[in-house]
Amino acid sequence: MEAPEHPMEAVPSQPARPPDALARCHALLREPMRAVEESLEETIHSTVQLIPEVSRHLIGSGGKRIRPVLLLLCAKASGGDERRGVGLAVATELFHSATLLHDDVVDRGHLRRGVTAAPQVYGNSASVLVGDFLLSRAFSLVVGHGDLRLLDELSRVLTAMAEGEVLQLIRSGRLTVSLPDYVQIISGKTAGLFSWACRAGTSLGTVDVAGAAAEFGRELGMAFQIADDILDYAAPSADSGKDVANDLLQGKTTLPLLLACETDPSLLGLVESVAAAGPDQASCRPIVERVLASGAIDSARQEAQRHADRAVARLSDFPDGPLRKCLAELADFVVRRAD
Amino acid sequence: MEAPEHPMEAVPSQPARPPDALARCHALLREPMRAVEESLEETIHSTVQLIPEVSRHLIGSGGKRIRPVLLLLCAKASGGDERRGVGLAVATELFHSATLLHDDVVDRGHLRRGVTAAPQVYGNSASVLVGDFLLSRAFSLVVGHGDLRLLDELSRVLTAMAEGEVLQLIRSGRLTVSLPDYVQIISGKTAGLFSWACRAGTSLGTVDVAGAAAEFGRELGMAFQIADDILDYAAPSADSGKDVANDLLQGKTTLPLLLACETDPSLLGLVESVAAAGPDQASCRPIVERVLASGAIDSARQEAQRHADRAVARLSDFPDGPLRKCLAELADFVVRRAD
C-alpha cells in the first residue's frame, strides 16, 4: 500500500481548505514541508508505543504548521536553502506541541484543533511526560544544527514561555489581569517562538536580516495571539476548533475582556463575582454578550492589525520579491482569520 | 543582616548530618559546591514570583546534590578545574528537579524530601510549568558551556528519561512489570543523567576517561535507583523523607516486588487483584509484608551491590589518588544507605 503523501494531515476535523495566504505559502514550500511532515513522524517514534500515539493525537490532528512555514519562508526569503532548515522547522512545531500538551494539563481544556484534548484522552501524566519527550527531541534537532547562538536564544525563548504561562496561571484565578501582564503573557507564550523561528530561518540566508526577522516574527506572533484570543469570543466552535469562551471558563482574561472593561467599567464587578464563584457556561454567557456588545472585538482587531502592520514594516530589510510578499500576506492572514 | 552560608539548605526536615562518604565528598568540594548553591538560587530567580517560590520548595528542601557532586568530583579526579564545572553541575540538579516536579504531577506522591510534594501545595499546573522553567534554565547553562557534543549526549539522556517515565506510567496500572522493563525504566530515569554528569565532569579534565566516567556513572545510577526502590519498602518514612510503599500505592512495580514474585509466585495473584481493585494502604500492607518476608530485599541489595562493584571497577582508568577513592566510596555509600 502506498503511504499517504501527508500522513499526519488526514483528519476530518481539519477545515477542508486552508485559507489562501497560508495555502500559497505551503505551495511555495511543498518539498520542504513534505520533509517536515516526514521528519515529524520519524521524530515522534519511540519503542514506548504510547509516545507516538499521544504525539500523533495532537500533531497529527493538523494545525496550521505556521511556525515551520515561517522558518522556511524566512530562510528562502533571505537567500538561504530552505531544505537545510527542515530540522529547525520541525523543532519549532515540536516545541509548540510540547507547550500545548503541558498547557492542556494546566487548563483542563476540552477541544484542541477540533478533537478532544490529550489529557482527557490519555490522562495528565501522559501529557506531561510526552510533552517532555517532544521537548527533548526538539532540543536534539536544534543541537544537531550546531549553531550555539541559536541555541542560546532558544533557551531564553523557552524561559520566557514558561514565565508567560506561569504568569497566566497566577492571574487566572482572579479573572483580572493588567494590560502589561497580558502583553508579557502573550509575548512569552507565543511571540517569542515566532520570533525565534523567523530569526533561525534567516541564519541560513545570504543576507543579514536577523534583527528584522526577529522583530517581524515577534510582531506577527503578537498579532496571531491577539487574533486567537478574539476567536475565543467571536468564532463558532466548529470554525476555531476550540470551545467558545474557553479562556473565560478557565479564568483567563484576554484582550477583548480587558478592552471591554475599559469601555464598560461596570463589567468589572460582574467579572469579579463570576471569578469568585468559579466560572461556568451559564455565568460566563452574560460576560461574553457584554464583551461582544462593547465594541472591544473591533478594538482588539485594530490592535492585532497594528502589530501586523509593524511586522510588515520590518520586511523592508528583506530582498524584494514573491517571498517577501508571501511573508507580508501571512501577516494580514493571521489578523483576518479573526474577522 | 548577613546572608546564611547555604541559603537553600536550612530546612528542618533535612537529616542533621549527611552520611560520611557523601560528607567527605562535600568537604573536598566546599568552594565549588558553595558556588553551586549560589548559582541555584540565582538561576531560579524570575520576576514571576511563583517560580522561585515553587522551585525553592523543592530545591531548597535539601536533597543530596549527588549529581553536582559527581560532576565536580569527576572533573577534579580527571585533572580538571572543578570550578569550571559549576554551571554544568547546577544544570544536573535543575534537570533532576524538573523531573521531580513533573513526576510528582504524574504520581500524586505525598512526601518528597520529607515535605509535602509541590503539586499538593501549588497545584499540578504550577508544577508542570515551573518544571518547564527549570528545564529551560538548565538547558541555558549547558548551552553556555559551549560543548555541542555534551549537548547532543544530553538530549539523548533527556529523551531516554521521558521514555523511561512513560514506560513506568504505562506499566503502573497493572502493578506488574518485566525485569527488562524495570531495567529500561531506571536506566532511563536515573542512570542516564548520572552517566552524563560524570562524563560532563571529565570533559573538563586533562586525561581522557570519558568512556570510563560514563560507565561509572551509569552503574552508580542503577545502584542508586535500586537502593531508592529498596528504601521504599524497607525504610521508615522519617529516614527516607518519603511515604513507605509509596511506589506500590502508585502502582509502580520495583525490584523488591519483582524478586519477591520470583521466589513466591502466589504473590502475583494477590498483586493482580490489588492492582485491579486500585491499591490503598490496607490492601498494600500484606504485599509489603510478603516482600519483606521473601528475602527479596537482600537479593535487591545484592543487585545494587553488583552495579556498585562494576562502577568501582571502571574507576581503574582514573588517576589514582584521594579523588578516585572518594568516587569509589560514593559507590558504596549509595548502596549502604539502603541497609
XYZ file of C-alpha atoms in Angstrom:
678
model
C 0.000 0.000 0.000
C 1.313 3.408 -0.859
C 1.858 5.731 2.065
C -0.336 8.837 2.060
C 1.501 11.943 0.900
C 0.951 13.796 4.170
C 0.355 11.021 6.690
C -0.160 13.417 9.603
C -2.687 15.702 7.940
C -5.646 13.496 7.141
C -8.022 14.274 9.992
C -11.665 15.051 9.234
C -11.974 17.878 11.782
C -9.405 19.885 9.818
C -11.064 22.555 7.630
C -11.290 21.248 4.056
C -9.197 24.057 2.524
C -6.646 26.193 4.324
C -7.129 29.935 3.879
C -5.452 31.436 0.844
C -2.325 33.248 2.104
C -1.222 30.277 4.160
C -2.093 27.929 1.290
C 0.132 29.978 -1.034
C 2.986 29.740 1.481
C 2.517 25.986 1.695
C 2.535 25.832 -2.111
C 5.880 27.652 -2.239
C 7.295 25.205 0.286
C 5.850 21.964 -0.996
C 9.049 19.913 -0.876
C 10.486 21.110 2.443
C 7.065 20.956 4.110
C 6.715 17.365 2.948
C 10.108 16.738 4.551
C 8.850 18.465 7.717
C 5.837 16.127 7.885
C 8.016 13.063 7.320
C 10.518 14.203 9.910
C 7.745 14.912 12.438
C 6.531 11.346 12.003
C 10.068 9.978 12.450
C 10.872 12.201 15.386
C 7.920 11.071 17.499
C 8.866 7.441 17.013
C 9.680 5.532 20.194
C 9.731 1.901 21.287
C 7.371 3.088 24.022
C 4.172 2.962 21.974
C 2.162 5.466 23.982
C 4.587 8.231 22.946
C 3.845 8.257 19.193
C 0.179 7.633 19.978
C -0.229 10.728 22.174
C 2.023 12.778 19.886
C 0.043 11.804 16.823
C -3.209 12.634 18.597
C -2.010 16.234 18.785
C 0.455 16.719 15.931
C -1.467 14.511 13.537
C -4.703 16.414 14.121
C -3.461 19.063 11.764
C -2.646 22.531 12.880
C -1.506 25.254 10.568
C 2.228 24.488 10.882
C 2.684 28.245 10.865
C 5.994 28.160 12.765
C 7.701 25.756 10.312
C 6.259 27.747 7.403
C 7.636 30.997 8.836
C 11.054 29.482 9.419
C 11.329 28.047 5.915
C 9.943 31.192 4.249
C 12.429 33.370 6.137
C 15.252 31.036 5.124
C 14.236 31.243 1.482
C 13.434 34.970 1.565
C 16.901 35.743 2.917
C 18.582 33.790 0.149
C 19.091 30.532 2.035
C 18.472 26.931 1.041
C 15.238 26.227 2.850
C 15.884 22.477 2.758
C 18.625 22.993 5.340
C 16.014 24.416 7.689
C 13.800 21.336 7.890
C 15.250 20.151 11.229
C 14.836 23.579 12.811
C 11.330 23.865 11.374
C 10.355 20.511 12.874
C 11.813 21.658 16.194
C 9.538 24.725 16.264
C 6.469 22.538 15.755
C 7.653 20.165 18.484
C 8.291 22.975 20.995
C 4.848 24.324 20.209
C 3.247 20.874 20.579
C 5.003 20.212 23.890
C 3.671 23.527 25.176
C 0.142 22.604 24.087
C 0.360 19.261 25.890
C 1.570 20.944 29.083
C -0.884 23.782 28.671
C -3.801 21.391 28.310
C -2.890 19.720 31.592
C -2.958 23.121 33.150
C -6.119 24.312 31.596
C -8.340 21.276 31.525
C -9.337 22.496 28.049
C -11.810 20.366 26.153
C -11.226 20.855 22.468
C -7.895 21.360 20.747
C -7.862 21.549 16.968
C -11.414 20.223 16.966
C -10.561 16.994 18.779
C -10.696 16.195 22.488
C -7.538 17.483 24.201
C -4.914 14.847 25.018
C -5.209 14.894 28.841
C -8.903 13.967 28.610
C -7.989 11.001 26.445
C -4.668 9.849 27.870
C -4.528 11.459 31.313
C -2.485 14.312 32.710
C 0.530 12.124 33.333
C 0.934 11.007 29.758
C 0.523 14.573 28.502
C 3.238 15.901 30.805
C 5.700 13.140 30.009
C 5.069 13.011 26.271
C 5.458 16.797 26.301
C 8.862 16.276 27.898
C 9.726 13.716 25.234
C 8.836 16.190 22.465
C 10.918 18.891 24.171
C 13.955 16.620 24.260
C 13.519 15.657 20.604
C 13.157 19.301 19.579
C 16.222 20.194 21.617
C 18.119 17.393 19.868
C 17.207 18.740 16.421
C 18.405 22.244 17.253
C 21.612 20.886 18.785
C 22.138 18.872 15.606
C 22.035 22.109 13.651
C 25.149 23.134 15.562
C 24.588 26.887 15.969
C 25.293 27.795 19.607
C 23.931 31.308 19.238
C 20.575 29.972 18.053
C 20.604 27.552 20.983
C 21.291 30.353 23.420
C 18.465 32.462 22.005
C 16.178 29.440 22.107
C 16.843 28.803 25.786
C 15.802 32.401 26.527
C 12.652 31.948 24.459
C 11.765 28.792 26.388
C 12.356 30.544 29.712
C 10.060 33.411 28.704
C 7.454 30.886 27.509
C 7.413 29.197 30.911
C 7.302 32.570 32.677
C 4.405 33.697 30.479
C 2.487 30.515 31.209
C 3.080 30.774 34.963
C 2.037 34.428 34.967
C -1.147 33.470 33.097
C -1.756 30.744 35.671
C -1.300 33.092 38.635
C -3.694 35.607 37.146
C -6.268 33.049 36.021
C -7.924 32.632 39.399
C -8.977 36.250 39.578
C -10.173 36.758 36.001
C -8.478 40.137 36.058
C -5.170 40.952 34.505
C -3.436 44.223 33.689
C -2.545 45.162 30.124
C 1.224 44.898 30.881
C 0.643 41.378 32.276
C -1.330 40.429 29.167
C 1.466 41.702 26.945
C 4.086 39.759 28.939
C 1.956 36.602 28.797
C 1.369 36.557 25.029
C 4.836 37.864 24.278
C 6.295 34.967 26.273
C 3.980 32.178 25.262
C 3.591 32.975 21.557
C 5.632 35.856 20.134
C 8.992 34.559 21.384
C 8.870 31.304 19.424
C 7.521 33.060 16.307
C 10.432 35.475 16.566
C 12.969 32.698 17.038
C 11.544 30.743 14.087
C 11.969 33.725 11.750
C 15.411 34.571 13.078
C 16.524 30.918 12.840
C 15.355 30.790 9.218
C 17.473 33.782 8.251
C 20.539 32.195 9.875
C 20.583 30.015 6.747
C 20.382 33.016 4.432
C 22.944 35.003 2.484
C 21.783 38.472 3.557
C 21.895 39.606 7.170
C 18.305 40.300 8.130
C 18.400 38.543 11.516
C 17.266 41.571 13.509
C 14.458 42.443 11.123
C 13.325 38.808 11.001
C 13.252 38.551 14.801
C 11.147 41.730 15.025
C 8.882 40.638 12.168
C 8.280 37.325 13.939
C 7.648 38.974 17.294
C 5.045 41.386 15.897
C 3.440 38.636 13.849
C 3.258 36.438 16.947
C 1.566 39.204 18.934
C -0.967 39.693 16.116
C -1.503 35.944 15.899
C -2.182 35.523 19.621
C -4.494 38.521 19.833
C -6.433 37.100 16.864
C -6.576 33.755 18.670
C -7.932 35.462 21.768
C -10.543 37.245 19.654
C -11.610 33.932 18.089
C -12.288 32.577 21.563
C -15.062 35.170 21.889
C -16.170 35.651 18.318
C -15.909 32.337 16.448
C -18.282 29.414 16.391
C -16.664 26.292 17.858
C -16.619 24.391 14.573
C -14.502 27.099 12.924
C -11.848 27.634 15.561
C -11.632 24.013 16.633
C -11.923 25.131 20.252
C -14.753 25.716 22.720
C -16.067 29.279 22.621
C -15.174 31.363 25.676
C -12.879 28.575 26.760
C -10.358 31.142 28.013
C -13.011 32.815 30.116
C -14.169 29.499 31.561
C -10.589 28.818 32.573
C -10.321 32.174 34.247
C -8.042 33.657 31.593
C -8.518 37.323 30.855
C -7.533 38.218 27.302
C -7.547 41.439 25.307
C -11.269 41.520 24.374
C -12.310 41.357 28.028
C -9.592 43.820 29.052
C -10.782 46.343 26.483
C -14.462 45.733 27.266
C -13.821 46.514 30.945
C -12.191 49.794 29.890
C -15.257 50.978 27.975
C -17.784 49.388 30.368
C -16.318 49.630 33.899
C -19.408 48.063 35.492
C -18.431 44.821 33.750
C -15.518 44.511 36.160
C -17.865 43.867 39.082
C -19.653 41.094 37.201
C -16.334 39.516 36.197
C -15.109 39.592 39.782
C -18.249 37.953 41.141
C -18.161 35.263 38.430
C -14.480 34.637 39.160
C -15.160 34.364 42.898
C -17.986 31.841 42.375
C -15.982 29.826 39.805
C -16.896 30.479 36.159
C -19.221 28.112 34.302
C -21.055 28.228 30.951
C -24.115 29.956 32.422
C -22.243 32.601 34.384
C -19.859 33.328 31.503
C -22.607 33.890 28.920
C -23.581 37.431 30.071
C -19.899 38.394 30.151
C -19.411 37.172 26.587
C -22.509 39.075 25.471
C -21.320 42.307 27.054
C -17.851 41.900 25.554
C -19.405 41.422 22.111
C -21.712 44.416 22.622
C -18.928 46.697 23.881
C -17.044 47.110 20.631
C -13.989 45.514 22.282
C -13.687 42.937 19.499
C -13.158 45.697 16.944
C -10.650 47.444 19.180
C -8.770 44.186 19.701
C -8.759 43.621 15.929
C -7.254 47.064 15.459
C -4.546 46.213 17.984
C -3.797 42.962 16.129
C -3.668 44.944 12.884
C -1.191 47.425 14.403
C 1.137 44.536 15.256
C 0.695 43.069 11.762
C 1.477 46.470 10.221
C 4.629 46.778 12.300
C 5.580 43.249 11.212
C 5.163 44.161 7.548
C 7.200 47.360 8.043
C 10.153 45.273 9.254
C 10.135 43.337 5.981
C 11.629 46.324 4.132
C 15.081 44.982 5.075
C 14.341 41.740 3.192
C 15.163 41.407 -0.531
C 12.124 42.349 -2.623
C 10.301 39.514 -4.369
C 7.479 36.975 -4.133
C 8.785 35.524 -0.851
C 8.749 38.845 0.927
C 5.263 39.357 -0.470
C 4.228 35.991 0.972
C 5.530 36.952 4.407
C 3.554 40.205 4.242
C 0.424 38.319 3.218
C 0.891 35.978 6.167
C 0.841 38.962 8.494
C -2.509 40.001 7.040
C -3.764 36.434 7.148
C -3.190 35.995 10.882
C -5.313 39.075 11.602
C -8.018 38.364 9.036
C -8.713 34.878 10.372
C -10.262 36.675 13.373
C -12.666 38.649 11.154
C 21.588 41.004 58.061
C 24.168 38.528 56.913
C 23.017 36.005 54.353
C 23.170 32.396 55.524
C 26.118 30.500 54.073
C 23.935 27.923 52.345
C 20.631 29.706 51.907
C 18.963 26.718 50.230
C 19.971 24.104 52.795
C 18.420 25.315 56.017
C 15.287 23.192 56.170
C 14.442 21.282 59.361
C 13.338 18.086 57.570
C 16.893 17.635 56.272
C 18.807 14.999 58.307
C 21.123 16.824 60.705
C 24.333 15.293 59.335
C 24.814 13.799 55.862
C 26.268 10.302 55.803
C 30.060 10.099 55.852
C 31.130 9.259 52.271
C 28.934 11.979 50.813
C 30.023 14.388 53.557
C 33.673 13.738 52.671
C 32.892 14.486 49.015
C 31.159 17.714 50.007
C 34.192 18.630 52.141
C 36.512 18.162 49.158
C 34.247 20.411 47.084
C 33.427 23.101 49.613
C 34.118 26.089 47.350
C 32.529 24.865 44.108
C 29.514 23.435 45.972
C 29.010 26.822 47.619
C 29.076 28.288 44.111
C 26.543 25.639 43.036
C 24.157 26.660 45.824
C 24.544 30.337 44.987
C 24.027 29.696 41.309
C 20.931 27.555 42.003
C 19.436 30.456 43.926
C 20.259 32.884 41.090
C 19.034 30.561 38.376
C 15.558 30.114 39.816
C 15.084 33.862 40.025
C 12.216 35.269 37.973
C 10.063 38.383 38.045
C 7.164 35.916 38.211
C 7.295 35.300 41.964
C 5.616 31.890 41.970
C 8.579 30.447 40.039
C 11.284 30.910 42.705
C 8.703 30.002 45.344
C 7.854 26.605 43.860
C 11.492 25.993 42.910
C 12.689 26.768 46.416
C 10.034 24.494 47.881
C 11.732 21.596 46.097
C 15.365 22.607 45.598
C 15.612 24.393 48.925
C 14.310 21.377 50.843
C 17.761 19.874 50.600
C 18.445 16.792 48.634
C 21.829 15.166 48.470
C 23.053 17.159 45.445
C 24.615 13.888 44.350
C 24.600 14.775 40.637
C 26.519 18.056 41.090
C 28.913 16.300 43.474
C 29.557 13.540 40.934
C 30.146 16.033 38.144
C 32.584 18.133 40.147
C 34.412 15.102 41.568
C 34.823 13.623 38.087
C 36.138 16.969 36.824
C 38.693 17.131 39.626
C 39.574 13.425 39.503
C 40.372 13.692 35.790
C 42.711 16.631 36.356
C 40.260 19.419 35.536
C 39.472 22.662 37.292
C 36.238 21.792 39.045
C 35.278 25.469 39.318
C 34.677 25.478 35.572
C 32.070 22.750 36.102
C 29.754 24.744 38.370
C 27.307 25.694 35.582
C 27.062 22.106 34.356
C 26.685 20.869 37.938
C 23.822 23.286 38.543
C 22.226 22.105 35.309
C 22.204 18.471 36.502
C 20.394 19.472 39.701
C 17.892 21.531 37.693
C 17.177 18.705 35.228
C 16.671 16.389 38.177
C 14.403 18.903 39.939
C 12.301 19.466 36.823
C 11.830 15.717 36.535
C 10.726 15.512 40.166
C 8.173 18.282 39.637
C 6.784 16.549 36.554
C 6.975 13.154 38.210
C 5.030 14.363 41.229
C 2.225 15.577 38.975
C 2.146 12.148 37.485
C 2.324 10.239 40.695
C 0.265 12.271 43.095
C 3.054 11.461 45.601
C 2.638 12.877 49.076
C 6.070 13.356 50.562
C 9.182 14.407 48.721
C 12.335 15.004 50.776
C 10.204 14.953 53.896
C 7.968 17.836 52.830
C 4.633 17.800 51.048
C 5.189 17.400 47.290
C 4.826 20.597 45.243
C 1.610 19.687 43.360
C -0.283 19.256 46.659
C 0.842 22.726 47.711
C 0.832 24.690 44.464
C -1.309 22.588 42.114
C -0.448 20.440 39.129
C -0.313 23.404 36.771
C 2.365 25.260 38.671
C 4.461 22.104 38.986
C 4.344 21.417 35.251
C 5.157 24.985 34.249
C 7.834 25.602 36.861
C 9.355 22.284 35.796
C 9.448 23.656 32.251
C 11.093 26.833 33.536
C 13.803 24.811 35.300
C 14.364 22.737 32.144
C 14.905 25.888 30.087
C 17.317 27.329 32.672
C 19.276 24.074 32.807
C 19.382 23.958 29.030
C 20.691 27.536 29.008
C 23.526 26.659 31.396
C 24.673 23.720 29.279
C 24.442 25.806 26.102
C 26.551 28.460 27.844
C 29.231 25.839 28.378
C 29.509 25.652 24.603
C 30.253 21.944 24.082
C 27.969 20.643 21.297
C 28.883 17.029 21.926
C 27.800 17.278 25.556
C 24.575 18.918 24.376
C 23.937 16.125 21.929
C 24.508 13.474 24.580
C 22.280 15.401 26.958
C 19.395 15.481 24.513
C 19.589 11.694 24.224
C 19.616 11.381 28.006
C 16.520 13.573 28.281
C 14.738 11.529 25.609
C 15.501 8.289 27.452
C 14.351 9.888 30.726
C 10.977 10.748 29.212
C 10.707 7.287 27.646
C 11.537 5.647 30.986
C 8.909 7.727 32.758
C 6.243 6.965 30.133
C 7.055 3.253 30.252
C 6.726 3.352 34.052
C 3.403 5.115 33.651
C 2.060 2.551 31.179
C 3.050 -0.304 33.438
C 1.815 1.317 36.654
C -1.826 0.440 36.178
C -1.135 -3.281 36.220
C 1.359 -3.461 39.077
C 3.327 -5.935 37.021
C 6.422 -5.206 35.041
C 9.064 -7.386 33.471
C 12.686 -7.232 34.536
C 13.747 -5.776 31.140
C 11.078 -3.061 31.511
C 12.319 -2.291 35.015
C 15.877 -2.001 33.758
C 14.797 0.323 30.913
C 12.800 2.458 33.337
C 15.542 3.024 35.911
C 18.234 3.226 33.273
C 16.263 5.992 31.564
C 15.007 7.918 34.532
C 18.096 7.799 36.745
C 21.228 6.174 35.332
C 21.347 8.305 32.168
C 21.691 11.631 33.991
C 24.210 10.154 36.463
C 26.221 8.938 33.494
C 26.036 12.280 31.733
C 27.065 14.141 34.905
C 30.203 12.018 35.272
C 31.062 12.231 31.597
C 30.455 16.003 31.538
C 32.790 16.408 34.525
C 35.629 14.625 32.763
C 35.192 16.844 29.689
C 36.962 19.478 31.817
C 39.812 17.119 32.677
C 43.293 16.613 31.302
C 43.130 12.816 30.972
C 40.670 11.097 28.635
C 38.456 8.997 30.862
C 35.138 9.961 29.243
C 34.067 6.391 28.472
C 35.011 5.069 31.903
C 33.269 8.011 33.590
C 30.078 7.472 31.591
C 30.049 3.777 32.559
C 30.899 4.529 36.185
C 28.000 6.993 36.330
C 25.589 4.606 34.661
C 26.346 1.738 37.062
C 26.284 4.084 40.037
C 22.911 5.416 38.886
C 21.496 1.884 38.622
C 22.766 1.078 42.133
C 21.341 4.373 43.423
C 17.872 3.777 41.971
C 17.686 0.173 43.152
C 18.677 1.364 46.638
C 15.955 4.004 46.413
C 13.430 1.347 45.446
C 14.538 -0.797 48.381
C 14.119 2.152 50.767
C 10.517 2.452 49.627
C 9.881 -0.961 51.206
C 12.409 -1.099 53.980
C 12.873 2.393 55.440
C 10.769 4.237 57.985
C 9.208 7.355 56.454
C 11.222 9.789 58.609
C 14.519 8.394 57.278
C 13.778 8.317 53.577
C 11.725 11.508 53.511
C 9.070 9.653 51.510
C 5.981 7.619 52.331
C 6.713 3.918 52.758
C 5.412 1.727 49.923
C 4.599 4.872 48.022
C 5.699 3.185 44.791
C 3.351 0.287 45.417
C 0.451 2.627 46.201
C 1.073 4.323 42.880
C 1.050 1.009 41.081
C 4.796 1.006 40.426
C 6.479 -2.356 40.494
C 10.121 -2.113 41.516
C 12.884 -4.668 42.001
C 11.932 -5.891 45.514
C 8.432 -6.845 44.351
C 9.752 -8.312 41.100
C 12.186 -10.546 43.003
C 9.600 -11.466 45.644
C 7.212 -12.670 42.931
C 10.011 -14.870 41.565
C 10.522 -16.681 44.874
C 6.848 -16.593 45.898
C 4.778 -16.985 42.683
C 1.484 -16.982 44.618
C 2.181 -13.325 45.450
C 1.494 -12.464 41.804
C -2.205 -13.313 42.189
C -2.520 -11.053 45.225
C -0.714 -8.218 43.408
C -3.005 -8.545 40.414
C -6.162 -8.438 42.498
C -4.899 -5.427 44.466
C -3.996 -3.675 41.219
C -7.428 -4.408 39.747
C -9.227 -3.012 42.813
C -6.932 0.037 42.996
C -4.197 -0.170 45.643
C -4.630 1.527 49.026
C -2.747 1.452 52.343
C -4.734 -1.517 53.672
C -4.503 -3.660 50.532
C -0.796 -2.895 50.083
C 0.203 -3.872 53.623
C 0.086 -7.688 53.095
C 2.104 -7.262 49.879
C 4.777 -5.265 51.703
C 4.889 -7.883 54.459
C 5.331 -10.728 51.985
C 8.029 -8.812 50.094
C 9.905 -8.246 53.364
C 9.488 -11.921 54.361
C 10.579 -13.252 50.967
C 14.239 -12.336 51.160
C 13.773 -10.095 48.112
C 15.233 -7.071 49.898
C 18.533 -8.905 50.368
C 18.540 -10.047 46.741
C 17.827 -6.500 45.575
C 20.678 -5.209 47.765
C 22.976 -7.745 46.128
C 21.917 -6.498 42.718
C 22.607 -2.914 43.773
C 25.991 -4.022 45.088
C 26.804 -5.710 41.767
C 26.179 -2.403 39.960
C 28.264 -0.532 42.542
C 31.092 -3.055 42.100
C 31.001 -2.620 38.347
C 31.070 1.146 38.871
C 34.155 0.893 41.056
C 35.849 -1.383 38.528
C 35.503 1.331 35.872
C 37.454 3.722 38.081
C 40.712 1.908 37.308
C 41.087 4.170 34.267
C 41.124 7.245 36.533
C 44.385 8.575 38.014
C 44.997 7.029 41.448
C 44.546 9.308 44.458
C 42.115 10.602 47.089
C 39.558 11.755 44.498
C 39.282 8.341 42.887
C 38.956 6.908 46.388
C 36.108 9.335 47.074
C 34.279 8.237 43.921
C 34.652 4.602 44.984
C 33.331 5.392 48.444
C 30.339 7.122 46.876
C 29.506 3.909 45.048
C 29.477 2.057 48.357
C 27.524 4.843 50.006
C 24.640 4.706 47.550
C 24.152 1.007 48.261
C 24.698 1.186 52.019
C 22.031 3.852 52.503
C 19.547 1.062 51.747
C 20.934 -1.140 54.545
